[in-house]
Amino acid sequence: MLEDAQIERYSRQIILPQVGGRGQEKILRSRVYVDGDGLLAATALLYLVAAGVGTIGIARSKAAPVFSALAEQSLEPDEQLVAHTLRRLNPDCTMVVHPDEGEHLTYDLVLATTDALHDEWYAQHKPFVWGAINGEDARLFVSRGDKADRPCLRCLFPENPPRPYRATPPRRGEKTVPSWEGCRVAAGWVPADTGTADPLNSPYALFLGTQLVTEVLKIILQPEADGQPKLLAYTFPAFHCTEQTVEKNPHCAVCAPD
């Protein structure tokens, strides 16, 4: 049962038909692990706390400038500074720092800015919300390890995707095929021949961070909801968004049946 102070704090969410009081209680009971650092992960952490996610695990966190600006003067280590700042923003949230990554599988799902934990997480049949930015390009994909019929991140990336990358207009006549190479070509993603800006410092991380948290909340509130798996690609500053339908790769090394 929500307390009066919580009803007031989350009123803008509770009035949404997709959330309501029961939905907010689900959010307060949820456990989300955040794998990554820099501005993208920092933005995601801030919005998870604002939404009222009950327990938030922090991995390899570094004190991004946003936390230094919000925190009181402190000599604590970076990880403690992040947790301390977030607790002050919302006392309903429990922040747990995991410097060794040893306990991340105890959480309900992960929000990641790296694909390092994907395969292990999928093996535990849990959702994996992934986003990445390079220069003026961003990607977002939700790997539903809890749904055996859904494609995983490796269906897109059989091996580590080429980095750095950039977006270009797709060529006429290109079609979607269920593989990383097909998605790369059809969506217009090609290896860049020049360096790109540091993705951890890009202002576009502020936008993608909110999108990642939105996907996390959708899973918490409606875990059985189904929809066509898609790779979302954003190109800035024009804010051009494309949706690439993703098919399950029958030969995927991670999610294909034995």
XYZ file of C-alpha atoms in Angstrom, residues 5-240:
236
model
C 4.011 10.876 0.648
C 4.571 8.283 -2.091
C 1.236 9.051 -3.736
C 2.263 12.683 -3.898
C 5.793 11.916 -5.117
C 4.684 9.598 -7.941
C 1.367 11.291 -8.758
C 2.360 12.041 -12.349
C 2.993 8.337 -12.929
C 0.058 7.022 -10.949
C -2.454 8.971 -13.031
C -1.267 7.134 -16.146
C -3.584 4.209 -16.968
C -0.534 2.053 -17.756
C 0.772 2.557 -14.202
C -1.808 3.345 -11.527
C -1.302 2.575 -7.858
C -0.658 -1.146 -8.359
C 1.843 -0.437 -11.099
C 3.731 1.980 -8.872
C 3.863 -0.687 -6.171
C 5.414 -3.050 -8.735
C 8.031 -0.450 -9.578
C 8.857 0.033 -5.890
C 9.344 -3.735 -5.492
C 11.473 -4.105 -8.640
C 15.222 -4.729 -8.767
C 17.245 -3.336 -11.685
C 20.971 -3.709 -12.303
C 22.761 -0.968 -14.258
C 25.910 -2.050 -16.096
C 27.950 0.840 -17.449
C 29.313 4.253 -16.594
C 29.540 7.738 -18.052
C 26.683 10.091 -18.933
C 24.416 7.453 -20.502
C 24.433 5.253 -17.394
C 24.198 8.323 -15.139
C 21.074 9.514 -16.963
C 19.502 6.069 -16.688
C 20.245 5.953 -12.952
C 18.634 9.344 -12.394
C 15.432 8.344 -14.176
C 15.260 4.938 -12.468
C 15.447 6.751 -9.138
C 12.832 9.297 -10.219
C 10.498 6.468 -11.241
C 10.901 4.845 -7.824
C 12.633 1.581 -8.732
C 13.025 -0.088 -5.342
C 16.515 -1.582 -5.570
C 19.119 -0.398 -8.053
C 22.435 -2.190 -8.473
C 25.366 -0.110 -9.695
C 28.327 -1.647 -11.491
C 31.663 -0.029 -12.204
C 30.177 3.395 -11.526
C 32.236 6.500 -11.878
C 31.245 9.891 -10.505
C 30.008 11.639 -13.623
C 29.929 15.451 -13.296
C 26.170 15.363 -12.770
C 26.636 13.492 -9.483
C 29.440 15.764 -8.315
C 27.199 18.763 -8.949
C 24.245 17.275 -7.072
C 26.164 15.877 -4.109
C 27.286 17.680 -1.021
C 31.032 18.159 -0.737
C 32.399 14.723 0.032
C 35.654 12.811 0.044
C 33.945 9.460 -0.507
C 35.023 7.177 -3.386
C 33.275 7.667 -6.704
C 30.945 4.678 -6.231
C 29.821 5.866 -2.804
C 29.328 9.395 -4.102
C 26.928 8.098 -6.776
C 24.933 5.980 -4.309
C 24.833 8.770 -1.734
C 23.568 11.304 -4.270
C 20.845 9.014 -5.599
C 19.619 8.131 -2.103
C 19.184 11.837 -1.365
C 17.084 12.264 -4.500
C 14.631 9.514 -3.526
C 14.707 7.784 -0.117
C 12.396 5.045 -1.452
C 15.274 3.662 -3.531
C 17.964 1.349 -2.181
C 21.299 1.764 -3.959
C 23.708 -1.176 -3.923
C 27.236 -0.870 -5.325
C 28.709 -4.040 -6.856
C 32.373 -3.402 -7.664
C 32.997 -7.071 -8.545
C 29.863 -7.814 -10.615
C 29.412 -10.985 -8.547
C 25.795 -10.503 -7.503
C 24.212 -9.001 -10.599
C 22.143 -12.098 -11.395
C 20.018 -11.583 -8.276
C 18.225 -8.688 -10.018
C 15.076 -8.848 -12.153
C 16.629 -7.313 -15.247
C 19.618 -5.320 -16.407
C 19.955 -1.961 -18.127
C 23.287 -1.978 -19.920
C 25.417 0.362 -21.977
C 27.723 -2.547 -22.842
C 27.010 -6.054 -24.124
C 29.523 -7.708 -21.770
C 26.922 -9.420 -19.538
C 24.367 -10.292 -22.210
C 25.151 -13.974 -22.760
C 25.271 -14.772 -19.053
C 22.065 -12.848 -18.443
C 20.216 -14.581 -21.286
C 21.192 -17.961 -19.856
C 19.330 -16.948 -16.678
C 16.164 -16.227 -18.715
C 16.026 -12.562 -17.770
C 15.486 -9.364 -19.823
C 18.466 -7.340 -21.004
C 17.837 -3.706 -22.069
C 20.800 -2.455 -24.110
C 21.681 0.929 -25.560
C 24.808 2.434 -27.086
C 25.905 5.734 -28.589
C 28.714 6.541 -30.961
C 29.086 10.130 -32.071
C 25.729 11.197 -33.516
C 24.294 7.662 -33.734
C 22.473 5.618 -31.100
C 20.957 2.136 -30.889
C 18.519 0.471 -28.526
C 17.475 -3.174 -28.317
C 15.632 -5.274 -25.733
C 16.759 -8.896 -25.439
C 14.022 -10.923 -23.734
C 15.811 -13.879 -22.202
C 12.539 -14.701 -20.448
C 10.899 -15.444 -23.819
C 12.494 -18.292 -25.726
C 10.862 -17.339 -29.028
C 12.352 -13.834 -29.048
C 15.710 -12.912 -30.642
C 18.646 -12.019 -28.443
C 21.367 -9.420 -28.886
C 23.639 -12.009 -30.534
C 21.074 -12.528 -33.272
C 22.070 -8.989 -34.245
C 25.724 -9.275 -33.303
C 27.058 -12.831 -33.826
C 30.424 -11.340 -32.978
C 31.402 -8.005 -31.485
C 29.958 -5.339 -33.815
C 32.441 -3.139 -35.686
C 33.383 0.011 -33.784
C 33.343 2.894 -34.346
C 30.302 3.116 -36.600
C 28.107 5.771 -38.175
C 24.737 5.912 -39.931
C 24.295 6.537 -43.633
C 21.130 6.423 -45.793
C 20.248 2.820 -46.791
C 20.748 1.836 -50.391
C 17.823 1.256 -52.739
C 16.590 -2.335 -52.827
C 18.163 -3.491 -49.564
C 16.105 -5.956 -47.558
C 16.011 -7.155 -43.953
C 17.655 -10.495 -43.158
C 17.951 -12.080 -39.687
C 21.615 -11.459 -39.021
C 23.916 -8.701 -37.813
C 25.283 -8.205 -41.312
C 21.793 -7.897 -42.781
C 20.636 -5.457 -40.108
C 23.816 -3.439 -40.521
C 23.312 -3.122 -44.278
C 19.547 -2.616 -44.262
C 19.690 -0.046 -41.493
C 22.595 1.750 -43.123
C 25.158 1.095 -40.359
C 28.684 0.951 -41.747
C 32.136 1.134 -40.159
C 33.334 4.694 -39.887
C 36.534 5.700 -41.620
C 37.169 8.552 -39.204
C 37.108 8.960 -35.447
C 33.918 9.909 -33.613
C 33.146 11.762 -30.425
C 33.338 10.042 -27.056
C 29.883 8.402 -26.651
C 30.042 8.696 -22.850
C 30.125 12.499 -23.074
C 27.553 12.976 -25.813
C 24.536 15.140 -24.952
C 22.440 12.619 -26.848
C 22.975 10.267 -23.908
C 20.359 12.297 -22.037
C 17.734 11.243 -24.572
C 18.781 7.615 -24.906
C 18.947 7.221 -21.126
C 15.259 8.118 -20.835
C 14.406 5.663 -23.608
C 16.241 2.856 -21.854
C 14.392 3.512 -18.606
C 11.069 3.580 -20.480
C 11.793 0.073 -21.800
C 12.706 -1.101 -18.298
C 9.441 0.229 -16.862
C 7.423 -1.410 -19.641
C 8.918 -4.782 -18.694
C 8.266 -4.218 -14.975
C 4.651 -3.155 -15.501
C 3.688 -5.585 -18.247
C 6.183 -8.481 -18.280
C 3.939 -10.613 -20.506
C 3.299 -7.911 -23.105
C 4.405 -8.966 -26.547
C 5.400 -6.991 -29.607
C 7.564 -7.232 -32.677
C 11.261 -7.220 -31.643
C 12.963 -4.178 -33.103
C 16.335 -2.517 -33.211
C 15.832 1.220 -32.794
C 18.378 3.481 -34.449
C 18.564 7.235 -33.864
C 20.553 9.773 -35.852
C 21.242 13.186 -34.291
C 20.915 16.168 -34.449
C 18.213 15.625 -37.102
C 16.567 13.190 -34.671
C 15.871 10.644 -37.385
